[in-house]
Amino acid sequence: MMGNVILVGAGPGDPGLLTEKGRQALEQAQVVVYDRLVSPEILALIPPPAERINVGKEAGHHPVPQERINEILLEKAREGKRVVRLKGGDPFLFGRGGEELELLCQNKIPFQVVPGVTSALAAPAYAGIPVTHRDFCSSVHIVTGHAKAGAPLRIDFEALCRTGGTLVFLMGLGTLPRICHGLLEAGMDPETPAAVVEQGTLPRQRKVISTLTELPSEATAARIQSPAVIVVGKVCSLSDKFDWFDALPLKGKDIIVTRPADRSGTLCQSLRALGASVTAYPCIRTVPREDCPQLEEAIAGLDRFRWLVFTSPAGPEIFFRRLRKSGRDARALAGLKLAAIGPKTAAQLERFGLQADLVPEVFDSAHLARAMDKVDGPVLLCRASRGSDALPEIFTKNGIPFQDIPCYDTVYEAPEDAPVGELLKRKVLVTFTSASTVRGFVESLPGADLSNVLGCCIGPQTAEEAKKFGIAVTVAREATMESLLECIKGA
Ligand code: SAH
């Protein structure tokens, strides 16, 4: 079967700016050939069995030459693969997309193009610069500032000046003084507002707003580095007024999110939407116990129990899988009362058509234990090995019979492609949503200096665990995600 190639624009950096069609192409890819500057969140959409080929520049290494990239695309398509060629921004705007299609075209390989959000428009937008505005201009021009080493810039500055439009230069940081000089020589007003936007749309975006005359020296003073776009035109004067991105409450803050991989999505997204630089750090994983004779036995004798207790969203899933295996369903729970540690766990029960009879006011084991201190036993605890002692202690103290069954293990592991070592050198916030996330974080970083870490904890028990390892903490008022977000904003 004939393969094909889809040329996909990955957008300027913010993973939310990948298009819907680009995401679909990635999710179905068998081979992905990508450049530097494509964000890890976007690369994470590539299905694990797909082959990933990085043809971008790595520090100290040379990029794969263009001819070789063209050949790789051809070879993989000839092998019958669905190939995605993923490029920063828009693939046809200074992206050599056209060159890469030539060889495919000659060889009659089917291809498609998915345009992307270009940095030429998105970086100004995130810097509060509308590239056109009826009061100021009626056109926008996107120009490359790149020049071969030693060669003069081939830009018709007079023509650009005559347009009276906004000018956006890509790849122009190295030639910024020459660009500004060229425009001045061509007669542009030295006071024309001008800007550079570094790392546009990313949490570390920085901007310098100045004038055509002063921009080169101010950009140097601010140590602006590539990638950056240069914008020249009166619209730059609006940047401070429309400064929505820099004004976000968590702009510039580094946050590590330690939740299990399958449950970190929404917290990461909420934090990013508030401007934070988020590193997902899935250092714990729940592994159901393959053989769990204790649970099987308990399920066979469910009638003996009065209460069934789940202390994490993983619990119901595992319990009901076993129940189904034993040939029974939710009706087997008819005589039982159900307790859930919090709303997420209760929501898992709802999936099986069941409502929790008890959810504590504060969603942690200590409060769950207090809420259950007078229940009629026996109680069946279906939870992780190495769980909190709060429940067994209270039941023992109050003479309530119970059975504590470890149904799953929490495995601590260092995520491969989330280098947090660098982050720990500066002040960094780390979210902890359970005591086990604290242990996972600490155990995955043996010997690390955690003195720059501020642990943002979902509740007091989690905070206690963090303090044991010398981590400074701040605690959410209620044990909910909303409250944790508020706590992070105030940190
Ligand atoms: N096809 C890309 C541009 C590739 S040329 C696009 O449409 O965005 C590479 C240049 O793009 C860089 O030199 C820089 O000028 C610009 N660029 C890419 N990403 C950027 C970002 N996040 N912020 C600012 N400029 C960026």
XYZ file of C-alpha atoms and ligand atoms in Angstrom:
517
model
C 0.000 0.000 0.000
C 1.133 3.505 -0.806
C 1.956 5.715 2.173
C 1.352 9.417 2.368
C 2.795 12.544 3.915
C 0.917 15.246 5.796
C 2.786 18.476 6.275
C 1.501 19.841 9.586
C 2.050 23.248 11.176
C 2.582 22.772 14.923
C 1.897 26.423 15.761
C 4.220 28.913 17.457
C 4.815 27.177 20.804
C 1.676 27.265 22.971
C 0.439 23.672 22.559
C -3.152 24.937 22.559
C -2.484 26.570 19.198
C -2.104 23.286 17.331
C -5.090 22.968 14.995
C -7.738 20.279 15.404
C -6.806 18.826 12.042
C -3.126 18.805 12.974
C -3.921 16.890 16.153
C -5.907 14.287 14.237
C -3.052 13.810 11.771
C -0.586 13.305 14.631
C -2.801 10.828 16.440
C -2.957 8.675 13.309
C 0.693 8.961 12.322
C 3.034 5.995 11.982
C 6.110 8.152 11.462
C 6.595 11.723 12.684
C 9.496 13.786 11.396
C 9.827 16.894 13.537
C 11.949 19.969 14.111
C 13.414 21.609 17.139
C 10.987 24.095 18.771
C 8.009 21.734 18.665
C 6.690 21.625 22.232
C 6.804 18.429 24.330
C 3.020 18.588 24.864
C 2.492 18.321 21.122
C 5.044 15.523 20.768
C 3.147 13.714 23.545
C 0.193 13.323 21.162
C 2.227 10.990 18.950
C 1.030 7.421 19.546
C 3.778 5.413 21.303
C 4.280 2.825 18.525
C 4.933 5.559 15.939
C 8.518 6.212 14.915
C 9.799 9.664 15.883
C 12.564 11.245 13.870
C 14.082 14.466 15.184
C 15.685 16.329 12.302
C 16.135 19.586 14.184
C 19.257 21.052 15.644
C 20.225 19.759 19.080
C 22.771 21.752 21.059
C 26.186 20.851 19.665
C 24.809 18.706 16.840
C 24.133 19.694 13.287
C 20.649 19.485 11.908
C 19.847 16.874 9.312
C 20.522 18.473 5.882
C 17.448 19.445 3.867
C 18.109 16.898 1.085
C 18.243 14.121 3.643
C 14.935 15.226 5.215
C 13.331 15.129 1.776
C 14.680 11.601 1.282
C 13.460 10.408 4.698
C 9.932 11.559 3.865
C 10.090 9.746 0.512
C 11.543 6.541 1.988
C 8.996 6.307 4.786
C 6.070 6.990 2.472
C 7.378 4.310 0.096
C 7.377 1.869 3.005
C 3.638 2.462 3.072
C 3.653 4.592 6.233
C 1.383 7.446 7.241
C 4.003 10.126 7.672
C 3.536 13.452 9.418
C 6.097 16.154 8.796
C 5.683 18.473 11.774
C 7.047 21.996 11.537
C 6.979 25.054 13.779
C 4.367 27.732 13.062
C 2.964 27.454 9.545
C 4.776 24.984 7.277
C 4.730 27.220 4.197
C 5.878 30.430 5.878
C 9.686 30.366 5.830
C 9.386 26.711 6.668
C 10.751 25.101 3.502
C 7.466 23.235 3.233
C 7.489 23.792 -0.515
C 10.947 22.294 -0.915
C 9.947 19.178 0.980
C 6.981 18.578 -1.274
C 8.993 18.704 -4.518
C 10.498 15.231 -4.196
C 7.179 13.735 -3.076
C 5.478 15.315 -6.048
C 8.076 13.945 -8.492
C 7.539 10.497 -7.052
C 3.757 10.767 -7.029
C 3.484 10.316 -3.264
C 0.113 11.622 -2.053
C 0.401 14.526 0.365
C -1.705 17.052 2.249
C -0.935 20.296 4.014
C -2.373 21.386 7.366
C -1.609 25.089 7.866
C -0.474 26.233 11.278
C -0.752 29.344 13.411
C 2.329 31.315 12.456
C 4.606 33.012 14.991
C 4.535 36.063 12.705
C 0.957 36.737 13.829
C 0.705 34.840 17.119
C 3.772 36.311 18.873
C 2.517 39.886 18.302
C -0.984 38.808 19.409
C 0.374 37.433 22.711
C 2.341 40.658 23.127
C -0.818 42.754 22.771
C 0.018 43.950 19.242
C -2.782 43.737 16.663
C -0.838 43.529 13.391
C -3.387 45.725 11.632
C -5.635 48.424 13.039
C -7.806 50.777 11.012
C -6.433 53.845 12.769
C -2.843 53.015 11.936
C -2.309 50.939 8.802
C -3.953 48.899 6.115
C -1.483 46.136 5.445
C 0.974 43.794 7.149
C 4.135 42.419 5.543
C 6.081 39.387 6.689
C 9.750 39.497 5.768
C 12.755 37.291 6.472
C 15.670 39.068 8.100
C 17.974 36.157 7.422
C 21.140 36.780 5.426
C 23.840 34.306 4.447
C 26.994 34.859 6.509
C 28.853 37.898 5.198
C 26.268 38.626 2.493
C 24.222 41.836 2.481
C 20.527 41.802 3.414
C 18.410 41.515 0.295
C 15.492 43.625 1.453
C 13.946 46.489 -0.506
C 13.565 48.855 2.445
C 12.216 51.717 0.307
C 9.418 49.525 -1.002
C 8.563 48.399 2.527
C 8.477 52.007 3.775
C 6.146 53.050 0.966
C 3.529 50.506 1.995
C 2.976 52.293 5.298
C 1.990 48.876 6.682
C 3.084 46.931 9.750
C 6.345 45.052 9.149
C 7.047 41.701 10.791
C 10.527 40.215 10.475
C 11.263 36.567 11.196
C 14.793 35.205 11.632
C 15.867 38.797 12.077
C 17.478 38.985 15.494
C 20.999 38.588 14.132
C 20.448 41.379 11.619
C 18.270 43.642 13.799
C 20.666 46.645 13.657
C 20.879 46.362 9.884
C 17.107 46.085 9.512
C 16.479 49.201 11.601
C 19.255 51.093 9.878
C 17.888 50.125 6.447
C 14.411 51.401 7.337
C 15.811 54.669 8.734
C 17.887 55.217 5.601
C 14.812 54.589 3.498
C 13.152 57.490 5.299
C 11.047 55.882 8.012
C 10.315 58.110 11.049
C 12.960 57.322 13.722
C 10.210 57.476 16.373
C 8.165 54.710 14.743
C 7.128 52.271 17.482
C 8.904 48.917 17.195
C 9.047 45.700 19.226
C 10.754 42.355 19.613
C 8.903 39.386 21.066
C 11.040 36.522 22.321
C 9.612 32.987 22.747
C 6.216 34.209 21.641
C 3.122 32.427 23.063
C 5.286 30.447 25.497
C 5.245 31.003 29.267
C 8.723 32.521 29.054
C 7.682 35.070 26.443
C 9.401 38.443 26.855
C 8.964 41.616 24.861
C 10.788 44.871 24.342
C 8.700 47.821 23.136
C 10.733 50.723 21.818
C 11.288 52.904 18.751
C 12.943 52.128 15.453
C 16.081 54.008 16.576
C 16.385 52.486 20.029
C 15.190 48.929 19.445
C 18.577 47.305 18.612
C 20.310 48.627 21.730
C 17.334 47.918 23.989
C 17.025 44.358 22.678
C 20.725 43.823 23.361
C 20.397 45.305 26.845
C 17.518 42.912 27.572
C 19.600 40.013 26.172
C 16.818 39.012 23.823
C 17.551 35.722 22.111
C 16.193 33.627 19.292
C 13.461 32.708 18.532
C 12.069 36.201 18.301
C 9.945 38.229 15.921
C 10.484 41.911 15.202
C 7.488 44.153 14.649
C 7.742 47.677 13.238
C 4.765 50.000 13.029
C 2.430 52.268 14.972
C 0.416 49.240 16.170
C 3.290 48.481 18.581
C 2.152 51.479 20.629
C -0.929 49.450 21.678
C 1.165 46.703 23.271
C 1.029 47.976 26.846
C -2.695 48.683 26.733
C -3.518 45.231 25.329
C -1.006 43.388 27.481
C -3.231 40.431 28.362
C -0.618 37.664 28.376
C 1.958 39.212 30.703
C -0.933 40.164 32.994
C -1.992 36.545 33.619
C -1.748 35.696 37.340
C 0.808 32.896 36.997
C 2.854 34.386 34.138
C 6.520 33.488 34.476
C 5.988 31.005 37.324
C 7.492 27.530 37.027
C 5.194 24.778 38.225
C 5.816 21.038 38.354
C 2.635 18.933 38.413
C 3.209 15.569 40.077
C -0.087 13.832 39.491
C -0.330 10.389 37.902
C 0.068 10.630 34.120
C -3.513 9.708 33.340
C -4.939 12.362 35.635
C -2.740 15.436 35.178
C -4.397 16.851 32.048
C -6.893 19.331 33.440
C -4.695 20.715 36.220
C -1.863 21.301 33.737
C -4.276 22.999 31.345
C -5.766 25.254 33.993
C -2.303 26.316 35.150
C -1.147 26.996 31.589
C -4.249 29.048 30.912
C -3.181 31.211 33.864
C 0.211 31.771 32.220
C 2.354 29.309 34.179
C 5.241 27.368 32.731
C 4.062 23.860 33.520
C 6.100 20.671 33.551
C 4.015 17.527 33.885
C 5.894 15.128 36.144
C 3.986 11.853 36.352
C 6.141 10.278 39.063
C 3.504 7.902 40.394
C 1.448 5.253 38.686
C -1.289 2.969 39.973
C -0.803 -0.685 39.152
C -3.751 -2.992 39.930
C -2.691 -6.245 41.568
C -3.069 -9.030 39.045
C -3.690 -11.642 41.698
C -5.621 -10.483 44.686
C -7.091 -13.525 46.448
C -8.080 -11.364 49.428
C -10.272 -9.198 47.228
C -11.762 -12.222 45.488
C -12.625 -13.715 48.849
C -14.152 -10.484 50.081
C -16.225 -10.197 46.900
C -17.458 -13.766 47.361
C -18.600 -12.840 50.880
C -19.763 -9.258 50.336
C -22.883 -9.831 52.455
C -20.711 -9.903 55.555
C -19.860 -6.188 55.177
C -21.867 -3.073 55.980
C -19.551 -0.498 54.397
C -17.330 -0.398 51.329
C -14.697 2.352 51.258
C -12.696 3.753 48.340
C -9.819 6.164 48.913
C -8.887 7.055 45.326
C -10.539 7.121 41.893
C -8.533 4.017 40.964
C -10.420 1.955 43.574
C -13.885 1.587 42.010
C -12.437 0.701 38.600
C -10.370 -2.136 40.073
C -13.127 -3.358 42.395
C -15.726 -3.556 39.643
C -13.367 -5.296 37.230
C -12.974 -8.052 39.844
C -16.694 -8.123 40.543
C -17.450 -8.573 36.850
C -14.860 -11.340 36.621
C -16.648 -13.174 39.414
C -19.785 -13.076 37.281
C -21.633 -10.490 39.360
C -22.561 -6.824 38.968
C -23.549 -3.755 40.989
C -26.570 -5.556 42.490
C -24.107 -7.429 44.689
C -23.617 -4.142 46.573
C -27.310 -3.720 47.391
C -26.876 -4.152 51.137
C -23.728 -2.047 51.414
C -23.152 1.588 52.231
C -20.503 3.326 50.144
C -17.871 5.818 51.240
C -15.660 7.812 48.859
C -12.740 9.981 49.898
C -13.720 12.825 47.575
C -15.831 13.915 44.597
C -13.519 12.376 41.962
C -13.815 8.983 43.617
C -17.584 9.446 44.039
C -17.777 10.290 40.321
C -16.151 6.953 39.515
C -18.882 5.204 41.521
C -21.506 7.094 39.528
C -20.111 5.501 36.390
C -21.388 2.228 37.808
C -24.763 3.738 38.676
C -23.968 4.113 42.373
C -24.117 7.081 44.708
C -21.717 7.432 47.603
C -23.464 7.544 50.982
C -20.567 9.341 52.557
C -18.039 11.858 51.247
C -16.164 13.712 54.007
C -16.240 17.503 54.116
C -12.505 17.639 53.601
C -11.255 15.099 51.100
C -8.502 13.249 52.930
C -8.106 10.074 54.961
C -8.055 11.860 58.323
C -11.450 13.451 57.652
C -12.840 10.289 56.126
C -11.751 8.415 59.258
C -13.374 11.009 61.520
C -16.600 10.839 59.494
C -16.635 7.052 59.916
C -15.747 6.840 63.585
C -19.157 5.514 64.625
C -20.265 3.410 61.657
C -21.537 -0.124 61.957
C -18.961 -2.590 60.748
C -17.636 -4.649 59.281
C -15.965 -2.218 56.874
C -14.223 -3.268 53.677
C -11.348 -0.979 52.689
C -10.442 -1.300 49.042
C -7.323 0.803 48.581
C -3.616 1.126 47.824
C -0.902 -0.751 49.609
C 1.068 1.681 51.814
C -2.087 3.716 52.438
C -2.615 6.162 55.289
C -2.990 4.736 58.818
C -5.841 7.072 59.754
C -8.695 4.680 58.898
C -7.301 1.461 60.449
C -6.349 3.406 63.594
C -9.812 4.816 64.190
C -11.533 1.508 63.461
C -9.213 -0.330 65.855
C -9.665 2.323 68.533
C -13.463 2.243 68.278
C -13.727 -1.532 67.961
C -15.209 -1.424 64.472
C -14.337 -4.625 62.618
C -12.701 -4.001 59.234
C -10.715 -5.641 56.501
C -8.004 -3.618 54.737
C -7.292 -4.975 51.258
C -4.419 -3.609 49.199
C -5.912 -3.796 45.690
C -3.309 -1.766 43.879
C 0.247 -0.618 44.289
C 1.489 2.897 43.826
C 4.695 2.760 41.838
C 7.154 5.639 42.051
C 9.230 6.341 38.990
C 11.234 9.137 37.395
C 9.515 10.218 34.169
C 11.937 9.955 31.272
C 11.408 13.104 29.309
C 10.641 15.572 32.105
C 14.000 16.969 33.182
C 13.255 18.823 36.413
C 16.870 19.091 37.600
C 17.234 22.508 35.916
C 13.963 23.744 37.407
C 15.070 22.979 40.952
C 17.866 25.554 40.663
C 15.340 28.402 40.829
C 12.234 28.948 42.889
C 9.690 26.424 41.682
C 6.182 25.435 42.742
C 5.365 21.735 42.913
C 1.767 20.537 43.188
C 1.098 17.620 45.517
C -2.378 16.097 45.431
C -1.729 13.203 47.812
C 0.923 11.987 50.207
C 1.940 9.427 47.595
C 2.697 12.143 45.044
C 5.090 13.630 47.625
C 6.834 10.278 48.078
C 6.909 9.718 44.313
C 8.494 13.114 43.750
C 11.125 12.708 46.454
C 11.978 9.105 45.583
C 12.366 9.911 41.896
C 14.958 12.588 42.674
C 17.450 10.921 44.980
C 19.868 13.382 46.560
C 18.253 16.427 44.936
C 18.349 19.789 46.719
C 14.696 20.638 47.374
C 15.295 23.951 49.136
C 13.878 25.985 46.203
C 10.675 23.963 46.147
C 7.424 25.349 47.462
C 5.005 22.440 47.752
C 1.406 23.421 46.938
C -0.532 20.766 48.821
C -4.139 19.686 48.458
C -4.578 19.131 52.195
C -2.908 18.941 55.610
C -1.920 15.262 55.390
C -0.162 15.833 52.099
C 1.532 18.872 53.615
C 2.693 16.806 56.621
C 4.294 14.331 54.249
C 6.082 17.125 52.361
C 7.370 18.657 55.585
C 8.913 15.309 56.551
C 11.242 15.772 53.574
C 12.029 19.388 54.480
C 9.856 20.829 51.703
C 8.306 24.258 52.389
C 4.529 24.109 51.913
C 1.386 26.062 51.302
C -1.947 24.277 51.716
C -5.259 24.584 49.847
C -8.128 25.768 52.041
C -10.367 22.945 50.876
C -9.146 19.741 49.319
C -10.408 20.559 45.810
C -8.701 21.404 42.557
C -10.336 24.858 42.543
C -9.003 25.557 45.989
C -5.554 24.251 45.020
C -5.545 26.666 42.059
C -6.409 29.556 44.385
C -3.628 28.481 46.718
C -1.138 28.412 43.801
C -2.234 31.881 42.666
C -1.559 33.198 46.152
C 1.830 31.460 46.498
N 7.224 28.587 9.945
C 7.513 29.351 11.130
C 8.687 30.273 10.939
C 9.977 29.538 10.707
S 11.363 30.617 10.572
C 6.261 30.118 11.541
O 5.301 30.201 10.780
O 6.230 30.633 12.676
C 11.926 30.665 12.237
C 11.648 32.020 12.831
O 10.316 32.079 13.285
C 12.484 32.365 14.031
O 13.749 32.866 13.669
C 11.638 33.428 14.700
O 11.800 34.664 14.037
C 10.248 32.940 14.383
N 9.671 32.196 15.514
C 9.316 30.898 15.557
N 8.753 30.602 16.739
C 8.740 31.730 17.458
C 8.274 32.083 18.753
N 7.700 31.190 19.562
N 8.409 33.354 19.169
C 8.986 34.282 18.389
N 9.446 34.000 17.156
C 9.318 32.753 16.689
